[in-house]
Tab-separated table of C-alpha atoms in Angstrom:
chain	number	residue	atom	x	y	z
A	130	UNK	CA	36.173	-71.381	-89.450
A	131	UNK	CA	39.693	-70.613	-88.092
A	132	UNK	CA	40.112	-69.228	-84.733
A	133	UNK	CA	42.198	-65.665	-84.500
A	134	UNK	CA	42.586	-63.224	-82.112
A	135	UNK	CA	40.104	-60.245	-83.017
A	136	UNK	CA	39.970	-56.589	-82.477
A	137	UNK	CA	37.706	-53.759	-82.118
A	138	UNK	CA	39.017	-50.431	-81.703
A	139	UNK	CA	37.178	-47.267	-80.734
A	140	UNK	CA	38.316	-43.714	-80.610
A	141	UNK	CA	37.714	-42.089	-77.182
A	142	UNK	CA	36.430	-38.715	-76.841
A	143	UNK	CA	37.056	-37.886	-80.725
A	144	UNK	CA	33.815	-35.844	-81.088
A	145	UNK	CA	35.149	-33.321	-78.515
A	146	UNK	CA	37.956	-32.800	-80.767
A	147	UNK	CA	37.680	-29.315	-82.618
A	148	UNK	CA	39.856	-30.480	-85.945
A	149	UNK	CA	38.317	-33.970	-86.494
A	150	UNK	CA	39.773	-34.068	-89.767
A	151	UNK	CA	43.365	-34.004	-88.299
A	152	UNK	CA	42.327	-37.007	-85.875
A	153	UNK	CA	41.130	-39.071	-88.573
A	154	UNK	CA	44.302	-38.246	-90.640
A	155	UNK	CA	46.578	-39.203	-87.803
A	156	UNK	CA	44.175	-42.312	-87.466
A	157	UNK	CA	44.431	-43.552	-90.741
A	158	UNK	CA	48.055	-43.069	-90.776
A	159	UNK	CA	48.657	-45.127	-87.784
A	160	UNK	CA	46.361	-47.731	-88.655
A	161	UNK	CA	48.583	-48.113	-91.994
A	162	UNK	CA	51.763	-48.280	-90.181
A	163	UNK	CA	50.529	-50.884	-88.133
A	164	UNK	CA	49.312	-52.935	-90.911
A	165	UNK	CA	52.609	-52.407	-92.792
A	166	UNK	CA	54.494	-53.627	-89.873
A	167	UNK	CA	52.504	-56.378	-87.999
A	168	UNK	CA	51.168	-57.589	-90.979
A	169	UNK	CA	48.050	-58.820	-89.537
A	170	UNK	CA	45.638	-61.686	-90.764
A	171	UNK	CA	43.025	-59.492	-91.428
A	172	UNK	CA	44.137	-55.614	-91.858
A	173	UNK	CA	43.087	-53.172	-89.558
A	174	UNK	CA	40.387	-51.113	-91.083
A	175	UNK	CA	38.388	-47.942	-90.390
A	176	UNK	CA	34.566	-49.213	-90.338
A	177	UNK	CA	31.992	-46.942	-88.977
A	178	UNK	CA	32.772	-43.537	-87.690
A	179	UNK	CA	35.216	-43.788	-85.021
A	180	UNK	CA	35.266	-47.765	-84.809
A	181	UNK	CA	38.166	-49.987	-86.759
A	182	UNK	CA	38.522	-53.647	-86.961
A	183	UNK	CA	41.102	-56.507	-87.654
A	184	UNK	CA	42.783	-59.678	-86.507
A	185	UNK	CA	45.683	-61.206	-85.727
A	186	UNK	CA	47.576	-64.845	-86.103
A	187	UNK	CA	47.988	-64.573	-81.928
A	188	UNK	CA	46.331	-63.133	-78.999
A	189	UNK	CA	50.138	-61.627	-78.319
A	190	UNK	CA	50.507	-59.978	-81.603
A	191	UNK	CA	47.046	-58.120	-81.056
A	192	UNK	CA	48.042	-56.857	-77.764
A	193	UNK	CA	51.156	-55.735	-78.647
A	194	UNK	CA	49.729	-54.254	-81.933
A	195	UNK	CA	47.070	-52.374	-80.300
A	196	UNK	CA	49.119	-51.035	-77.658
A	197	UNK	CA	51.481	-49.328	-80.134
A	198	UNK	CA	48.318	-47.784	-82.194
A	199	UNK	CA	47.510	-46.470	-78.918
A	200	UNK	CA	50.951	-45.002	-77.965
A	201	UNK	CA	51.205	-43.525	-81.737
A	202	UNK	CA	47.876	-41.925	-81.801
A	203	UNK	CA	48.277	-40.299	-77.811
A	204	UNK	CA	49.414	-37.009	-79.113
A	205	UNK	CA	46.340	-36.965	-80.896
A	206	UNK	CA	43.333	-38.759	-79.667
A	207	UNK	CA	42.661	-41.773	-77.111
A	208	UNK	CA	41.675	-45.646	-77.907
A	209	UNK	CA	40.044	-48.295	-76.598
A	210	UNK	CA	40.199	-51.853	-77.601
A	211	UNK	CA	38.429	-55.089	-77.246
A	212	UNK	CA	40.582	-58.559	-78.068
A	213	UNK	CA	38.717	-61.770	-78.732
A	214	UNK	CA	39.460	-65.078	-80.007
A	215	UNK	CA	37.435	-67.651	-81.538
A	216	UNK	CA	36.430	-68.504	-85.371
A	217	UNK	CA	35.096	-66.267	-87.890
A	218	UNK	CA	34.240	-66.282	-91.428
A	219	UNK	CA	33.726	-64.186	-94.479
A	220	UNK	CA	30.112	-63.258	-95.301
A	221	UNK	CA	31.006	-60.785	-98.207
A	222	UNK	CA	34.435	-59.660	-99.662
A	223	UNK	CA	33.753	-56.444	-101.131
A	224	UNK	CA	32.967	-54.501	-98.763
A	225	UNK	CA	34.219	-57.183	-96.400
A	226	UNK	CA	31.726	-58.408	-93.853
A	227	UNK	CA	32.956	-60.875	-91.457
A	228	UNK	CA	31.019	-62.900	-88.850
A	229	UNK	CA	31.505	-65.606	-86.123
A	230	UNK	CA	32.299	-65.880	-82.342
A	231	UNK	CA	35.723	-64.437	-82.522
A	232	UNK	CA	33.853	-60.858	-83.570
A	233	UNK	CA	31.283	-61.705	-81.020
A	234	UNK	CA	34.022	-61.698	-78.184
A	235	UNK	CA	35.920	-58.722	-79.375
A	236	UNK	CA	32.466	-56.712	-78.864
A	237	UNK	CA	32.118	-58.007	-75.475
A	238	UNK	CA	35.479	-57.070	-74.761
A	239	UNK	CA	35.493	-53.718	-75.720
A	240	UNK	CA	32.312	-53.369	-73.879
A	241	UNK	CA	33.925	-54.642	-71.059
A	242	UNK	CA	36.954	-52.226	-71.437
A	243	UNK	CA	34.452	-49.274	-71.481
A	244	UNK	CA	32.263	-50.397	-68.348
A	245	UNK	CA	35.634	-50.717	-66.457
A	246	UNK	CA	36.794	-47.329	-67.749
A	247	UNK	CA	33.782	-46.043	-66.120
A	248	UNK	CA	34.680	-47.272	-62.592
A	249	UNK	CA	36.937	-45.425	-60.375
A	250	UNK	CA	39.324	-48.156	-59.636
A	251	UNK	CA	39.896	-49.200	-63.221
A	252	UNK	CA	39.743	-46.147	-64.643
A	253	UNK	CA	42.995	-46.347	-66.690
A	254	UNK	CA	41.756	-49.275	-68.529
A	255	UNK	CA	41.903	-48.904	-72.155
A	256	UNK	CA	41.987	-52.620	-73.419
A	257	UNK	CA	40.220	-55.898	-72.255
A	258	UNK	CA	40.527	-59.586	-73.692
A	259	UNK	CA	37.491	-62.129	-73.767
A	260	UNK	CA	37.749	-65.632	-75.561
A	261	UNK	CA	35.174	-67.057	-77.379
A	262	UNK	CA	33.717	-69.974	-74.938
A	263	UNK	CA	33.528	-72.530	-77.670
A	264	UNK	CA	36.875	-72.058	-78.850
A	265	UNK	CA	38.960	-71.961	-75.514
A	266	UNK	CA	41.847	-69.555	-76.393
A	267	UNK	CA	44.193	-68.093	-73.864
A	268	UNK	CA	42.677	-67.713	-70.351
A	269	UNK	CA	41.507	-64.196	-69.704
A	270	UNK	CA	42.011	-63.469	-66.027
A	271	UNK	CA	45.540	-63.273	-65.832
A	272	UNK	CA	45.768	-61.554	-69.108
A	273	UNK	CA	43.365	-59.040	-68.133
A	274	UNK	CA	45.266	-58.793	-65.193
A	275	UNK	CA	48.311	-57.880	-66.971
A	276	UNK	CA	46.483	-55.321	-68.931
A	277	UNK	CA	44.732	-53.742	-65.901
A	278	UNK	CA	48.496	-53.363	-64.516
A	279	UNK	CA	49.713	-51.837	-67.880
A	280	UNK	CA	46.953	-49.323	-68.680
A	281	UNK	CA	47.136	-48.179	-64.895
A	282	UNK	CA	51.127	-47.574	-65.163
A	283	UNK	CA	50.494	-46.099	-68.840
A	284	UNK	CA	47.587	-43.667	-67.800
A	285	UNK	CA	50.269	-41.879	-65.435
A	286	UNK	CA	53.144	-41.098	-67.820
A	287	UNK	CA	53.429	-37.546	-69.144
A	288	UNK	CA	54.138	-36.782	-73.054
A	289	UNK	CA	58.008	-37.135	-72.417
A	290	UNK	CA	57.699	-40.414	-70.735
A	291	UNK	CA	55.343	-41.960	-73.190
A	292	UNK	CA	58.145	-40.885	-76.013
A	293	UNK	CA	60.743	-42.942	-74.178
A	294	UNK	CA	58.343	-45.798	-73.594
A	295	UNK	CA	58.033	-45.779	-77.652
A	296	UNK	CA	61.666	-45.485	-78.105
A	297	UNK	CA	62.376	-48.537	-75.398
A	298	UNK	CA	59.540	-50.688	-77.432
A	299	UNK	CA	61.433	-49.275	-80.677
A	300	UNK	CA	65.050	-50.961	-78.923
A	301	UNK	CA	66.056	-47.162	-79.594
A	302	UNK	CA	69.696	-46.469	-77.505
A	303	UNK	CA	69.068	-44.358	-74.107
A	304	UNK	CA	71.465	-41.597	-75.899
A	305	UNK	CA	69.384	-41.281	-78.973
A	306	UNK	CA	65.979	-41.065	-76.697
A	307	UNK	CA	68.028	-38.366	-74.920
A	308	UNK	CA	69.122	-36.618	-77.821
A	309	UNK	CA	65.396	-36.615	-79.511
A	310	UNK	CA	63.836	-35.466	-76.054
A	311	UNK	CA	66.934	-32.823	-75.536
A	312	UNK	CA	67.389	-34.233	-71.906
A	313	UNK	CA	70.540	-36.241	-70.668
A	314	UNK	CA	70.786	-39.967	-70.785
A	315	UNK	CA	70.735	-39.857	-67.039
A	316	UNK	CA	67.639	-38.184	-66.992
A	317	UNK	CA	66.055	-40.715	-69.428
A	318	UNK	CA	67.185	-43.713	-67.208
A	319	UNK	CA	65.547	-41.663	-63.902
A	320	UNK	CA	62.263	-41.746	-66.005
A	321	UNK	CA	62.675	-45.342	-66.765
A	322	UNK	CA	62.741	-45.977	-63.190
A	323	UNK	CA	60.669	-43.750	-61.610
A	324	UNK	CA	57.786	-44.030	-63.745
A	325	UNK	CA	57.622	-47.593	-64.344
A	326	UNK	CA	58.664	-47.799	-68.129
A	327	UNK	CA	60.991	-50.634	-67.617
A	328	UNK	CA	57.584	-52.735	-65.942
A	329	UNK	CA	55.401	-51.606	-68.725
A	330	UNK	CA	58.179	-52.792	-71.649
A	331	UNK	CA	58.558	-56.292	-69.649
A	332	UNK	CA	54.676	-56.712	-69.611
A	333	UNK	CA	54.440	-55.782	-73.121
A	334	UNK	CA	57.323	-58.529	-73.785
A	335	UNK	CA	55.337	-61.275	-71.784
A	336	UNK	CA	51.939	-60.537	-73.106
A	337	UNK	CA	53.451	-61.057	-76.801
A	338	UNK	CA	53.998	-64.482	-75.537
A	339	UNK	CA	50.186	-65.022	-75.180
A	340	UNK	CA	49.012	-67.624	-77.835
């Protein structure tokens, strides 16, 4: 069995949406885009209801890809992610069924994310990382400290600032972002500094280096 960065994701509050068909249409399109651009080891796929799973070569790639999925779905629905690290094995190909410590750790991680979200001090948390004990992997303490900080800053952004963040992560120029949002480049710069967007982008870069 090979160790990979496993992902279990879940939509947050989707059952309260009046147009669930629209939610799932956006959901499927966002997952398809992530699979196309990030080429995970096991492509993200919707499993049961509002849950989805996939696996990446590194923890950093999983953290970056799932954050972009969250941003893409932000206008429609919230998401929660558990990132694991460990060995996996394929039990059946059609339909694909996988098992192993990597998936167990991802399940523990998403449960930890939900538990953190239910506490006042960590209400902004939407992602947690947990390696399987027997396979080592990057240490969880520093990674989760960064995720708590990133998610808290992200939770404070309004829709326009999320658009600026998305543009920066896509390497758009500030002028292009300004034109898209119908604001001045100076207003974009102010949002980047005032809202902590530059900090989020730098955290994303460093998290992407986690192996």
